[in-house]
Short mmCIF file of C-alpha atoms in Angstrom, two decimals:
data_model
loop_
_atom_site.label_atom_id
_atom_site.label_comp_id
_atom_site.label_asym_id
_atom_site.label_seq_id
_atom_site.Cartn_x
_atom_site.Cartn_y
_atom_site.Cartn_z
CA SER A 1 0.00 0.00 0.00
CA VAL A 2 0.99 3.65 -0.35
CA SER A 3 1.06 4.09 3.44
CA ALA A 4 3.37 1.11 3.89
CA PHE A 5 5.70 2.43 1.18
CA LEU A 6 5.82 5.85 2.80
CA LEU A 7 6.54 4.38 6.24
CA ASN A 8 9.43 2.35 4.82
CA ARG A 9 10.92 5.51 3.27
CA SER A 10 9.90 7.87 6.09
CA SER A 11 13.42 8.88 7.11
CA ASP A 12 14.44 9.68 3.51
CA LEU A 13 11.28 11.68 2.86
CA ALA A 14 11.59 13.60 6.13
CA MET A 15 15.17 14.55 5.24
CA LEU A 16 14.10 15.82 1.80
CA TRP A 17 11.38 17.94 3.40
CA ARG A 18 13.73 19.38 6.03
CA ASP A 19 16.22 20.31 3.30
CA ASN A 20 13.44 22.06 1.28
CA ILE A 21 13.98 19.70 -1.63
CA ILE A 22 10.29 18.88 -1.50
CA LYS A 23 7.71 21.46 -0.38
CA ILE A 24 5.17 19.16 1.29
CA ASN A 25 5.91 16.59 3.97
CA PRO A 26 4.21 13.41 2.67
CA MET A 27 4.43 11.85 6.15
CA ALA A 28 2.24 14.51 7.80
CA ASN A 29 -1.01 12.56 7.36
CA VAL A 30 0.39 9.03 7.59
CA VAL A 31 -0.79 7.29 10.74
CA PRO A 32 1.89 5.08 12.38
CA ILE A 33 1.09 1.38 12.41
CA LYS A 34 0.30 0.22 15.93
CA CYS A 35 1.71 -3.17 16.82
CA LYS A 36 0.16 -5.28 19.53
CA LYS A 37 2.53 -5.48 22.48
CA GLU A 38 3.41 -9.07 23.24
CA ILE A 39 3.29 -10.04 26.91
CA ARG A 40 6.29 -12.25 27.59
CA LEU A 41 5.33 -14.35 30.55
CA PRO A 42 7.74 -16.18 32.86
CA PHE A 43 7.39 -19.89 33.52
CA SER A 44 4.87 -20.83 36.17
CA PRO A 45 5.99 -23.16 38.99
CA LEU A 46 3.98 -25.96 37.35
CA GLU A 47 5.68 -25.41 33.99
CA LEU A 48 9.10 -25.54 35.61
CA GLU A 49 8.22 -28.82 37.29
CA LEU A 50 6.96 -30.28 34.01
CA ILE A 51 10.22 -29.31 32.31
CA ARG A 52 12.26 -30.92 35.10
CA ARG A 53 10.24 -34.13 34.88
CA ALA A 54 10.79 -34.26 31.12
CA CYS A 55 14.57 -34.47 31.66
CA ASP A 56 15.72 -38.06 31.16
CA ASN A 57 19.40 -37.67 32.01
CA PRO A 58 21.47 -35.95 34.73
CA ARG A 59 22.98 -33.38 32.35
CA ASP A 60 19.67 -31.99 31.12
CA LEU A 61 18.27 -31.82 34.64
CA ALA A 62 21.38 -30.03 35.93
CA LEU A 63 21.31 -27.65 32.95
CA VAL A 64 17.65 -26.74 33.46
CA GLN A 65 18.08 -26.15 37.19
CA PHE A 66 21.19 -24.05 36.56
CA LEU A 67 19.24 -21.88 34.10
CA ILE A 68 16.43 -21.51 36.63
CA ALA A 69 18.73 -20.61 39.52
CA SER A 70 21.38 -18.45 37.84
CA GLY A 71 19.54 -16.48 35.18
CA CYS A 72 22.59 -16.76 32.92
CA ARG A 73 22.50 -16.05 29.20
CA VAL A 74 22.96 -19.14 27.03
CA GLY A 75 26.25 -17.70 25.73
CA GLU A 76 27.49 -17.45 29.31
CA VAL A 77 26.42 -21.00 30.18
CA VAL A 78 28.36 -22.65 27.38
CA LYS A 79 31.59 -20.87 28.39
CA LEU A 80 31.51 -22.24 31.92
CA ASN A 81 34.10 -24.74 33.13
CA ARG A 82 33.94 -27.18 35.99
CA ASP A 83 36.07 -24.89 38.12
CA SER A 84 33.83 -21.89 37.39
CA ILE A 85 31.58 -22.95 40.25
CA ASP A 86 32.46 -22.53 43.90
CA PHE A 87 30.22 -25.20 45.35
CA ALA A 88 30.95 -24.26 48.96
CA ALA A 89 29.80 -20.68 48.40
CA ARG A 90 27.23 -21.63 45.75
CA GLU A 91 28.68 -18.97 43.48
CA CYS A 92 29.64 -19.01 39.86
CA LYS A 93 31.90 -16.63 37.93
CA VAL A 94 30.57 -15.96 34.44
CA LEU A 95 31.93 -13.99 31.50
CA GLY A 96 29.15 -11.77 30.19
CA LYS A 97 28.72 -9.23 27.42
CA GLY A 98 31.74 -7.06 26.73
CA ASN A 99 33.97 -9.65 28.42
CA LYS A 100 32.79 -8.42 31.81
CA GLU A 101 32.96 -10.89 34.66
CA ARG A 102 30.28 -11.09 37.32
CA ILE A 103 29.22 -13.44 40.07
CA VAL A 104 25.91 -15.30 39.88
CA TYR A 105 24.46 -17.63 42.46
CA ILE A 106 22.90 -21.08 42.47
CA ASP A 107 20.41 -22.59 44.86
CA PRO A 108 21.02 -25.80 46.85
CA ILE A 109 19.05 -27.88 44.32
CA ALA A 110 21.18 -26.66 41.41
CA LYS A 111 24.31 -27.36 43.44
CA LEU A 112 23.19 -30.94 44.16
CA LEU A 113 22.10 -31.70 40.58
CA ILE A 114 25.30 -30.31 39.05
CA GLN A 115 27.44 -32.32 41.44
CA GLN A 116 25.44 -35.45 40.65
CA TYR A 117 25.86 -34.79 36.93
CA LEU A 118 29.61 -34.27 37.25
CA ASP A 119 29.86 -37.52 39.22
CA THR A 120 28.52 -39.37 36.15
CA ARG A 121 31.18 -37.89 33.87
CA THR A 122 34.14 -40.05 32.84
CA ASP A 123 35.68 -37.55 30.39
CA ILE A 124 38.45 -35.06 31.15
CA ASP A 125 36.82 -32.11 29.35
CA LYS A 126 37.04 -28.99 31.50
CA ALA A 127 33.67 -27.72 30.25
CA LEU A 128 30.83 -27.73 32.77
CA PHE A 129 28.24 -28.99 30.29
CA VAL A 130 29.23 -31.33 27.46
CA GLY A 131 27.60 -33.25 24.62
CA ASN A 132 28.80 -36.11 22.45
CA ARG A 133 31.41 -33.87 20.80
CA GLY A 134 32.63 -31.99 23.82
CA ARG A 135 31.58 -28.60 25.15
CA LEU A 136 27.91 -27.80 24.54
CA THR A 137 27.29 -25.00 22.06
CA GLU A 138 24.55 -22.39 22.22
CA GLN A 139 22.71 -24.26 19.48
CA GLY A 140 23.13 -27.48 21.43
CA VAL A 141 21.47 -25.94 24.49
CA ARG A 142 18.60 -24.67 22.35
CA TRP A 143 18.12 -28.15 20.85
CA ILE A 144 17.97 -29.66 24.34
CA LEU A 145 15.37 -27.11 25.42
CA LYS A 146 13.33 -27.60 22.26
CA ASP A 147 13.30 -31.34 22.94
CA LEU A 148 12.15 -30.68 26.51
CA GLU A 149 9.42 -28.42 25.15
CA LEU A 150 8.06 -31.31 23.08
CA LYS A 151 8.35 -33.82 25.93
CA SER A 152 6.89 -31.58 28.63
CA GLY A 153 4.12 -29.94 26.65
CA VAL A 154 5.26 -26.53 27.90
CA GLU A 155 5.33 -23.87 25.20
CA ASN A 156 8.20 -21.50 24.42
CA VAL A 157 10.99 -23.23 26.31
CA HIS A 158 14.02 -21.09 25.52
CA PRO A 159 16.99 -19.75 27.50
CA HIS A 160 15.82 -16.13 27.86
CA ARG A 161 12.54 -17.22 29.40
CA PHE A 162 14.48 -18.72 32.32
CA ARG A 163 16.14 -15.32 32.86
CA ARG A 164 12.75 -13.63 32.81
CA THR A 165 11.43 -16.19 35.29
CA LEU A 166 14.26 -15.64 37.76
CA ALA A 167 13.94 -11.84 37.52
CA THR A 168 10.20 -11.99 38.19
CA MET A 169 10.61 -14.41 41.07
CA LEU A 170 13.28 -12.30 42.77
CA ILE A 171 11.24 -9.12 42.45
CA ASP A 172 8.13 -10.91 43.75
CA ARG A 173 10.10 -12.01 46.81
CA GLY A 174 11.32 -8.53 47.61
CA MET A 175 14.78 -8.20 46.00
CA GLY A 176 15.63 -4.70 44.81
CA ILE A 177 15.67 -4.01 41.09
CA GLN A 178 19.35 -2.94 41.22
CA GLU A 179 20.37 -6.29 42.72
CA VAL A 180 18.33 -8.16 40.10
CA ALA A 181 19.97 -6.11 37.35
CA HIS A 182 23.40 -7.04 38.71
CA ILE A 183 22.56 -10.76 38.73
CA LEU A 184 21.31 -10.61 35.14
CA GLY A 185 24.29 -8.55 33.99
CA HIS A 186 22.27 -5.49 32.98
CA GLU A 187 23.92 -2.09 33.12
CA ASN A 188 20.59 -0.34 32.56
CA ILE A 189 17.79 -1.00 35.05
CA ASN A 190 15.23 -0.26 32.33
CA THR A 191 16.40 -3.42 30.57
CA THR A 192 15.72 -5.41 33.72
CA LEU A 193 12.24 -3.92 34.05
CA LYS A 194 11.39 -5.32 30.62
CA TYR A 195 12.14 -8.80 31.95
CA VAL A 196 9.85 -8.56 34.95
CA HIS A 197 6.21 -9.59 34.73
CA ILE A 198 4.12 -7.73 37.27
CA ASP A 199 1.29 -9.93 38.49
CA ASP A 200 -1.93 -8.07 39.33
CA ALA A 201 -2.44 -10.21 42.43
CA ASN A 202 1.00 -9.19 43.73
CA VAL A 203 0.25 -5.53 43.06
CA LYS A 204 -3.00 -5.76 45.01
CA ALA A 205 -1.30 -7.59 47.89
CA ALA A 206 1.42 -4.90 48.03
CA TYR A 207 -1.19 -2.15 47.92
CA ASN A 208 -3.11 -3.70 50.80
CA LYS A 209 0.12 -4.16 52.75
CA TYR A 210 1.18 -0.52 52.47
CA THR A 211 -2.26 1.06 52.86
CA SER A 212 -3.69 -0.99 55.71
#
């Protein structure tokens, strides 16, 4: 359509009008196309349990629980080595965007499942998570999660949704947005806010708490 064509060339046309090359701004009466905002929901507790139960080997179960507990990006997960985790402190040093290191944390369940997985390993690969050909790749992790999606019946099982789930859970339980941003490796808090799903029931409960 004419409107679609004009929108695609809007920046060029606006520049021509500003430079007085054309006398009439053709974009003046073009209405911007409104896109429906997609609500990106975190996993529910039931969905997380279904995903766990769909795991049929120690590696996949450890990987899923690590994603749930740490909120790491998939690119950070595949770079981890066995010695990246301090099991005593339940801390993990990850290399994030811009080669910036940060500390993330794991819960007792993730600690147990990772240790159990490592106990099954007979290889000498230093990588924390491995496949048949050595260190897992980002694509390998996505294949594992896609397989778990089919087995569990849970839709949209992908790495970023685990990050969104952790962020929402931490905020729901009272952690400050700055601390959540640090865990996720966000320099801008506004980025973190986009990850968090605000549940209406939680808003009402908070309102009642602070107004009663």
